[in-house]
């Protein structure tokens, strides 16, 4: 019998790619999503979609009861907009902290492994680059603070109940189905401009850098992290009662101007840039060192920005036509 996974946030950008991949690997997949930011059309028919708010503890428990035994939880549902978290930190914590606690409670019945989608840039703040998991965590936003708290809840739950969870800290994820509001949102915004033959609008001098990691690489790393936790092949990372936490990024800093150049190469035209005033509070540079994930999980995380941008533009093109 195939194993069963629940993907929270499976109607969203990254979660829906994870659902596709798990189905292709033969998993029985259920999606939990309140559709606050995700789309029904992102979810393949083979995966039942349950419209449930992860912050509603009772609804989640009732749902888990109705689904039956669950082997793995991939917790990808989140309020993932940093600006929303600054405006309404209590709402952010309700979804990102309480929601995670509720997932742990629901997973408890089956002693199932929970894999948390966490964040790199929003947790480390200004740390040395490329940033390793050993860097101090100084989240500059309520969103990063909530994700860090969620990681601690996973570790504490694992210690208390002797179960094996893990977390993956993503860099700026981009690819087909992304929307412009997430941490890698600039790729979707630029993509729209490039396809329209318009100029890019860049805030500041465009030399600020990000670590753009392709969604396919993020999905492979997430599945590998969950598999390693369930199989216990990550035991070396569980010393002192910690849970494994892996950075998932390329380690490459790509400037905003270089990202736009990749777009221009992909569409075969020089479109130019309009520069605007820098935005306050933005991190200047970020890049994640994913050596740990490469070594322990055997994942490559090596899709180049040029390759990933072409795939993203191909998809954006189909959206414009649709
Ligand atoms: N995109 C990035 O660059 C990035 C970077 C770091 C971490 N992450 C994390 O990865 C995960 C997926 O991010 P994404 O970019 O796919 O975002 P997304 O917004 O596309 O996906 C999140 C999904 O969660 C759902 N959701 C939100 N609140 C919910 C609730 N209360 N109950 C049930 N479902 C709810 C949304 O409808 C959406 O479908 C998130 O946990 C995010 O914090 C993303």
Tab-separated table of C-alpha atoms and ligand atoms in Angstrom:
chain	number	residue	atom	x	y	z
A	1	UNK	CA	0.000	0.000	0.000
A	2	UNK	CA	1.296	3.452	-0.824
A	3	UNK	CA	2.267	5.772	1.971
A	4	UNK	CA	0.164	8.820	2.757
A	5	UNK	CA	1.364	12.412	3.009
A	6	UNK	CA	-0.488	15.590	3.888
A	7	UNK	CA	0.826	18.779	2.303
A	8	UNK	CA	-0.428	21.932	4.025
A	9	UNK	CA	-0.257	24.898	1.680
A	10	UNK	CA	-0.407	22.456	-1.227
A	11	UNK	CA	-2.468	24.861	-3.343
A	12	UNK	CA	0.312	27.444	-3.146
A	13	UNK	CA	3.425	27.988	-5.216
A	14	UNK	CA	5.995	25.624	-3.667
A	15	UNK	CA	3.487	23.262	-2.041
A	16	UNK	CA	1.775	22.472	-5.348
A	17	UNK	CA	5.092	21.455	-6.946
A	18	UNK	CA	5.726	19.248	-3.926
A	19	UNK	CA	2.309	17.627	-4.400
A	20	UNK	CA	3.093	16.908	-8.069
A	21	UNK	CA	6.418	15.314	-7.165
A	22	UNK	CA	5.049	13.199	-4.304
A	23	UNK	CA	2.271	11.897	-6.560
A	24	UNK	CA	4.855	10.981	-9.209
A	25	UNK	CA	6.754	9.046	-6.520
A	26	UNK	CA	3.617	7.026	-5.738
A	27	UNK	CA	2.476	8.749	-2.541
A	28	UNK	CA	-1.168	9.080	-1.585
A	29	UNK	CA	-1.324	12.872	-1.150
A	30	UNK	CA	-3.892	15.039	0.633
A	31	UNK	CA	-3.794	18.840	0.464
A	32	UNK	CA	-4.816	21.145	3.305
A	33	UNK	CA	-5.183	24.757	2.203
A	34	UNK	CA	-7.622	27.561	3.058
A	35	UNK	CA	-7.055	29.070	-0.420
A	36	UNK	CA	-6.204	32.443	1.142
A	37	UNK	CA	-3.310	32.706	-1.281
A	38	UNK	CA	-3.310	29.401	-3.163
A	39	UNK	CA	-5.444	28.280	-6.074
A	40	UNK	CA	-7.640	25.265	-6.572
A	41	UNK	CA	-6.294	24.912	-10.110
A	42	UNK	CA	-2.772	24.340	-8.726
A	43	UNK	CA	-3.910	21.082	-7.119
A	44	UNK	CA	-4.020	17.977	-9.345
A	45	UNK	CA	-7.208	15.930	-9.239
A	46	UNK	CA	-5.362	12.944	-7.797
A	47	UNK	CA	-4.808	14.870	-4.540
A	48	UNK	CA	-7.966	15.638	-2.540
A	49	UNK	CA	-8.067	19.299	-1.485
A	50	UNK	CA	-9.399	20.003	2.020
A	51	UNK	CA	-10.251	23.641	2.594
A	52	UNK	CA	-9.182	23.948	6.216
A	53	UNK	CA	-7.471	26.743	8.148
A	54	UNK	CA	-4.395	25.336	9.918
A	55	UNK	CA	-4.988	27.811	12.732
A	56	UNK	CA	-8.249	25.971	13.510
A	57	UNK	CA	-6.994	23.157	15.752
A	58	UNK	CA	-10.241	21.281	15.940
A	59	UNK	CA	-10.915	21.356	12.208
A	60	UNK	CA	-7.429	19.975	11.559
A	61	UNK	CA	-7.867	17.126	14.066
A	62	UNK	CA	-11.283	16.214	12.636
A	63	UNK	CA	-9.814	16.221	9.139
A	64	UNK	CA	-6.870	13.997	10.140
A	65	UNK	CA	-9.388	11.606	11.700
A	66	UNK	CA	-11.393	11.455	8.466
A	67	UNK	CA	-8.299	10.909	6.283
A	68	UNK	CA	-7.008	7.962	8.331
A	69	UNK	CA	-3.370	7.059	9.080
A	70	UNK	CA	-0.890	9.680	7.859
A	71	UNK	CA	2.818	8.849	7.452
A	72	UNK	CA	4.223	12.315	6.752
A	73	UNK	CA	3.228	15.938	7.090
A	74	UNK	CA	4.790	18.601	4.890
A	75	UNK	CA	3.891	21.879	6.556
A	76	UNK	CA	4.056	24.530	3.829
A	77	UNK	CA	0.954	26.588	4.668
A	78	UNK	CA	1.971	30.027	5.841
A	79	UNK	CA	1.286	33.690	5.856
A	80	UNK	CA	4.412	34.308	3.758
A	81	UNK	CA	4.276	38.067	3.160
A	82	UNK	CA	6.873	39.936	5.257
A	83	UNK	CA	5.009	43.240	4.925
A	84	UNK	CA	1.746	41.721	6.151
A	85	UNK	CA	3.633	40.352	9.162
A	86	UNK	CA	4.906	43.845	10.014
A	87	UNK	CA	1.408	45.334	9.723
A	88	UNK	CA	-0.349	42.540	11.625
A	89	UNK	CA	2.097	40.426	13.667
A	90	UNK	CA	-0.703	38.757	15.633
A	91	UNK	CA	-2.338	37.471	12.452
A	92	UNK	CA	1.048	36.286	11.201
A	93	UNK	CA	1.677	34.413	14.475
A	94	UNK	CA	-1.798	32.879	14.388
A	95	UNK	CA	-1.088	31.270	11.027
A	96	UNK	CA	2.650	30.624	11.312
A	97	UNK	CA	3.038	29.715	15.011
A	98	UNK	CA	-0.386	28.437	16.105
A	99	UNK	CA	-0.828	26.750	12.710
A	100	UNK	CA	2.443	24.844	13.227
A	101	UNK	CA	1.485	23.803	16.753
A	102	UNK	CA	-1.816	22.491	15.374
A	103	UNK	CA	-0.039	20.492	12.666
A	104	UNK	CA	2.194	18.923	15.325
A	105	UNK	CA	-0.882	18.022	17.368
A	106	UNK	CA	-2.549	16.458	14.334
A	107	UNK	CA	0.618	14.518	13.402
A	108	UNK	CA	0.929	13.259	16.969
A	109	UNK	CA	-1.604	10.415	16.612
A	110	UNK	CA	0.586	8.610	14.053
A	111	UNK	CA	3.949	9.813	15.451
A	112	UNK	CA	4.454	11.125	11.906
A	113	UNK	CA	7.468	13.110	10.714
A	114	UNK	CA	6.688	16.796	10.144
A	115	UNK	CA	8.837	18.728	7.660
A	116	UNK	CA	8.540	22.492	8.151
A	117	UNK	CA	9.083	24.954	5.316
A	118	UNK	CA	11.082	27.656	7.075
A	119	UNK	CA	13.061	30.601	5.777
A	120	UNK	CA	16.686	31.625	5.552
A	121	UNK	CA	16.908	35.351	4.815
A	122	UNK	CA	14.017	36.243	7.107
A	123	UNK	CA	15.549	34.333	10.047
A	124	UNK	CA	19.250	35.254	9.814
A	125	UNK	CA	18.942	38.961	9.088
A	126	UNK	CA	22.361	40.456	8.321
A	127	UNK	CA	24.694	37.482	8.807
A	128	UNK	CA	28.056	36.658	7.141
A	129	UNK	CA	27.663	35.316	3.576
A	130	UNK	CA	27.077	32.691	2.409
A	131	UNK	CA	25.226	32.057	5.662
A	132	UNK	CA	25.484	28.661	7.348
A	133	UNK	CA	22.981	27.129	9.759
A	134	UNK	CA	25.409	27.955	12.603
A	135	UNK	CA	24.942	31.718	12.106
A	136	UNK	CA	23.122	33.668	14.813
A	137	UNK	CA	19.401	34.083	14.188
A	138	UNK	CA	18.202	37.685	14.371
A	139	UNK	CA	14.929	37.877	12.433
A	140	UNK	CA	14.251	41.407	11.219
A	141	UNK	CA	10.477	40.801	10.853
A	142	UNK	CA	7.601	39.167	12.733
A	143	UNK	CA	7.431	36.631	9.864
A	144	UNK	CA	11.013	35.457	10.515
A	145	UNK	CA	10.376	35.449	14.258
A	146	UNK	CA	7.300	33.258	13.817
A	147	UNK	CA	9.169	30.793	11.582
A	148	UNK	CA	11.979	30.554	14.137
A	149	UNK	CA	9.413	29.922	16.867
A	150	UNK	CA	7.809	27.243	14.678
A	151	UNK	CA	11.189	25.504	14.303
A	152	UNK	CA	11.561	25.529	18.103
A	153	UNK	CA	8.105	23.979	18.509
A	154	UNK	CA	9.125	21.168	16.146
A	155	UNK	CA	12.330	20.522	18.109
A	156	UNK	CA	10.533	20.622	21.439
A	157	UNK	CA	7.789	18.284	20.203
A	158	UNK	CA	10.442	15.876	18.890
A	159	UNK	CA	12.263	15.886	22.245
A	160	UNK	CA	9.121	15.420	24.285
A	161	UNK	CA	7.655	12.609	22.208
A	162	UNK	CA	10.713	10.926	20.689
A	163	UNK	CA	9.591	11.597	17.104
A	164	UNK	CA	11.705	12.819	14.194
A	165	UNK	CA	10.937	16.165	12.559
A	166	UNK	CA	13.079	18.450	10.378
A	167	UNK	CA	13.043	21.963	8.915
A	168	UNK	CA	14.283	23.435	5.650
A	169	UNK	CA	15.244	27.110	5.443
A	170	UNK	CA	14.680	28.340	1.916
A	171	UNK	CA	16.443	31.202	0.149
A	172	UNK	CA	14.421	33.196	-2.423
A	173	UNK	CA	12.427	30.552	-4.253
A	174	UNK	CA	11.291	31.164	-7.832
A	175	UNK	CA	9.744	29.229	-10.689
A	176	UNK	CA	6.429	28.470	-12.403
A	177	UNK	CA	3.279	29.300	-10.349
A	178	UNK	CA	4.988	31.815	-8.097
A	179	UNK	CA	3.156	34.998	-7.275
A	180	UNK	CA	4.765	38.422	-6.955
A	181	UNK	CA	4.317	38.706	-3.152
A	182	UNK	CA	6.598	35.950	-1.823
A	183	UNK	CA	10.284	36.178	-0.947
A	184	UNK	CA	11.357	35.488	-4.529
A	185	UNK	CA	8.546	37.666	-5.919
A	186	UNK	CA	10.858	39.917	-7.916
A	187	UNK	CA	11.320	37.086	-10.442
A	188	UNK	CA	7.572	37.039	-11.186
A	189	UNK	CA	7.425	40.834	-11.372
A	190	UNK	CA	10.427	41.057	-13.714
A	191	UNK	CA	9.094	38.141	-15.750
A	192	UNK	CA	5.841	39.980	-16.387
A	193	UNK	CA	7.756	43.075	-17.507
A	194	UNK	CA	10.128	41.116	-19.752
A	195	UNK	CA	7.282	39.337	-21.522
A	196	UNK	CA	5.459	42.651	-21.989
A	197	UNK	CA	8.626	44.141	-23.521
A	198	UNK	CA	8.695	46.771	-20.748
A	199	UNK	CA	11.500	48.240	-18.629
A	200	UNK	CA	12.267	46.818	-15.193
A	201	UNK	CA	11.715	49.062	-12.152
A	202	UNK	CA	14.564	48.659	-9.682
A	203	UNK	CA	14.606	50.124	-6.170
A	204	UNK	CA	18.054	51.427	-5.210
A	205	UNK	CA	21.131	50.850	-7.367
A	206	UNK	CA	20.200	47.260	-8.289
A	207	UNK	CA	23.375	45.898	-6.731
A	208	UNK	CA	21.483	44.326	-3.840
A	209	UNK	CA	21.779	40.548	-4.113
A	210	UNK	CA	19.594	37.538	-3.411
A	211	UNK	CA	20.068	33.784	-3.562
A	212	UNK	CA	17.486	32.697	-6.142
A	213	UNK	CA	16.808	28.979	-5.793
A	214	UNK	CA	14.685	27.075	-8.291
A	215	UNK	CA	11.477	25.496	-7.001
A	216	UNK	CA	12.368	22.041	-8.393
A	217	UNK	CA	15.550	22.003	-6.284
A	218	UNK	CA	13.580	23.113	-3.228
A	219	UNK	CA	11.093	20.255	-3.665
A	220	UNK	CA	13.854	17.626	-4.001
A	221	UNK	CA	15.602	18.926	-0.876
A	222	UNK	CA	12.325	18.962	1.095
A	223	UNK	CA	11.486	15.366	0.222
A	224	UNK	CA	15.049	14.246	0.953
A	225	UNK	CA	14.956	15.993	4.355
A	226	UNK	CA	11.666	14.332	5.266
A	227	UNK	CA	12.873	10.915	4.072
A	228	UNK	CA	16.107	11.234	6.065
A	229	UNK	CA	14.164	12.191	9.198
A	230	UNK	CA	11.715	9.298	8.843
A	231	UNK	CA	14.516	6.804	8.135
A	232	UNK	CA	16.808	8.218	10.826
A	233	UNK	CA	19.747	8.598	8.417
A	234	UNK	CA	20.211	12.138	9.745
A	235	UNK	CA	21.024	10.901	13.276
A	236	UNK	CA	24.304	12.876	13.377
A	237	UNK	CA	22.235	16.090	13.371
A	238	UNK	CA	20.061	15.092	16.323
A	239	UNK	CA	22.729	15.370	19.006
A	240	UNK	CA	21.617	17.318	22.080
A	241	UNK	CA	17.961	16.930	21.156
A	242	UNK	CA	18.064	19.283	18.157
A	243	UNK	CA	16.213	18.689	14.905
A	244	UNK	CA	18.019	18.802	11.553
A	245	UNK	CA	17.717	22.217	9.956
A	246	UNK	CA	18.989	22.607	6.403
A	247	UNK	CA	19.615	25.722	4.362
A	248	UNK	CA	18.265	25.326	0.843
A	249	UNK	CA	19.881	27.836	-1.484
A	250	UNK	CA	22.466	27.975	-4.240
A	251	UNK	CA	25.046	29.970	-2.274
A	252	UNK	CA	25.293	32.266	-5.310
A	253	UNK	CA	24.510	35.951	-4.888
A	254	UNK	CA	22.658	37.277	-7.917
A	255	UNK	CA	22.164	41.023	-8.090
A	256	UNK	CA	18.818	42.428	-9.134
A	257	UNK	CA	20.493	43.921	-12.217
A	258	UNK	CA	21.992	40.515	-13.130
A	259	UNK	CA	18.579	38.893	-12.696
A	260	UNK	CA	17.130	41.384	-15.161
A	261	UNK	CA	20.000	40.660	-17.589
A	262	UNK	CA	19.081	36.956	-17.430
A	263	UNK	CA	15.497	37.919	-18.327
A	264	UNK	CA	16.713	40.046	-21.228
A	265	UNK	CA	18.841	37.145	-22.500
A	266	UNK	CA	15.843	34.813	-22.225
A	267	UNK	CA	13.581	37.079	-24.298
A	268	UNK	CA	16.452	38.096	-26.614
A	269	UNK	CA	15.972	41.857	-26.173
A	270	UNK	CA	17.605	44.745	-24.269
A	271	UNK	CA	14.738	46.377	-22.410
A	272	UNK	CA	16.499	48.634	-19.885
A	273	UNK	CA	15.952	49.598	-16.265
A	274	UNK	CA	14.178	52.472	-14.554
A	275	UNK	CA	15.787	53.178	-11.150
A	276	UNK	CA	13.688	54.294	-8.154
A	277	UNK	CA	14.522	55.210	-4.523
A	278	UNK	CA	15.742	52.346	-2.341
A	279	UNK	CA	13.127	50.844	-0.019
A	280	UNK	CA	13.747	51.166	3.716
A	281	UNK	CA	14.422	48.037	5.750
A	282	UNK	CA	15.526	45.818	2.866
A	283	UNK	CA	18.415	43.439	3.467
A	284	UNK	CA	21.288	44.417	1.171
A	285	UNK	CA	22.743	40.964	0.451
A	286	UNK	CA	21.782	37.370	1.137
A	287	UNK	CA	22.985	33.902	0.184
A	288	UNK	CA	22.638	30.570	1.944
A	289	UNK	CA	25.351	27.964	2.291
A	290	UNK	CA	23.626	24.625	1.628
A	291	UNK	CA	26.702	22.397	2.127
A	292	UNK	CA	24.933	20.518	4.915
A	293	UNK	CA	21.953	19.579	2.731
A	294	UNK	CA	24.285	18.555	-0.096
A	295	UNK	CA	26.371	16.345	2.177
A	296	UNK	CA	23.684	14.744	4.357
A	297	UNK	CA	20.803	14.623	1.879
A	298	UNK	CA	22.793	14.174	-1.347
A	299	UNK	CA	20.851	16.897	-3.173
A	300	UNK	CA	22.482	19.142	-5.794
A	301	UNK	CA	20.507	22.447	-5.608
A	302	UNK	CA	22.294	23.639	-8.716
A	303	UNK	CA	19.763	24.961	-11.247
A	304	UNK	CA	21.320	28.134	-12.672
A	305	UNK	CA	19.370	31.380	-12.775
A	306	UNK	CA	19.573	31.329	-16.594
A	307	UNK	CA	17.957	27.875	-16.752
A	308	UNK	CA	15.353	28.634	-14.088
A	309	UNK	CA	14.409	31.975	-15.619
A	310	UNK	CA	13.679	30.329	-18.980
A	311	UNK	CA	11.365	27.786	-17.298
A	312	UNK	CA	9.636	30.553	-15.350
A	313	UNK	CA	9.125	32.732	-18.433
A	314	UNK	CA	7.744	29.743	-20.375
A	315	UNK	CA	5.104	29.303	-17.693
A	316	UNK	CA	4.365	33.023	-17.360
A	317	UNK	CA	3.878	33.110	-21.134
A	318	UNK	CA	1.162	30.450	-20.913
A	319	UNK	CA	-0.579	32.546	-18.221
A	320	UNK	CA	-0.614	35.632	-20.418
A	321	UNK	CA	-2.090	33.599	-23.288
A	322	UNK	CA	-4.634	31.824	-21.002
B	1	LIG	N1	8.640	31.601	-1.776
B	1	LIG	C1	9.766	31.769	-1.096
B	1	LIG	O1	10.731	32.372	-1.598
B	1	LIG	C2	9.894	31.211	0.308
B	1	LIG	C3	11.092	31.459	1.000
B	1	LIG	C4	11.239	30.957	2.288
B	1	LIG	C5	10.221	30.205	2.854
B	1	LIG	N2	9.059	29.990	2.173
B	1	LIG	C6	8.029	29.190	2.832
B	1	LIG	O2	7.610	28.163	1.953
B	1	LIG	C7	6.220	27.882	2.163
B	1	LIG	C8	5.456	27.992	0.854
B	1	LIG	O3	5.603	29.318	0.360
B	1	LIG	P1	5.032	29.782	-1.051
B	1	LIG	O4	5.991	30.751	-1.621
B	1	LIG	O5	4.631	28.602	-1.824
B	1	LIG	O6	3.761	30.621	-0.577
B	1	LIG	P2	2.225	30.514	-1.041
B	1	LIG	O7	1.536	31.676	-0.411
B	1	LIG	O8	2.142	30.347	-2.517
B	1	LIG	O9	1.753	29.170	-0.350
B	1	LIG	C9	1.260	29.135	0.961
B	1	LIG	C10	-0.079	28.432	0.926
B	1	LIG	O10	-0.580	28.369	2.273
B	1	LIG	C11	-1.984	28.627	2.226
B	1	LIG	N3	-2.384	29.142	3.532
B	1	LIG	C12	-2.118	30.368	4.044
B	1	LIG	N4	-2.666	30.477	5.262
B	1	LIG	C13	-3.279	29.302	5.525
B	1	LIG	C14	-4.036	28.815	6.613
B	1	LIG	N5	-4.259	29.567	7.695
B	1	LIG	N6	-4.530	27.555	6.553
B	1	LIG	C15	-4.321	26.779	5.449
B	1	LIG	N7	-3.628	27.200	4.380
B	1	LIG	C16	-3.110	28.454	4.419
B	1	LIG	C17	-2.173	29.626	1.104
B	1	LIG	O11	-3.494	29.627	0.589
B	1	LIG	C18	-1.146	29.140	0.086
B	1	LIG	O12	-1.719	28.235	-0.813
B	1	LIG	C19	5.740	28.863	3.221
B	1	LIG	O13	5.769	28.214	4.474
B	1	LIG	C20	6.776	29.969	3.160
B	1	LIG	O14	6.891	30.644	4.397
B	1	LIG	C21	8.873	30.477	0.915
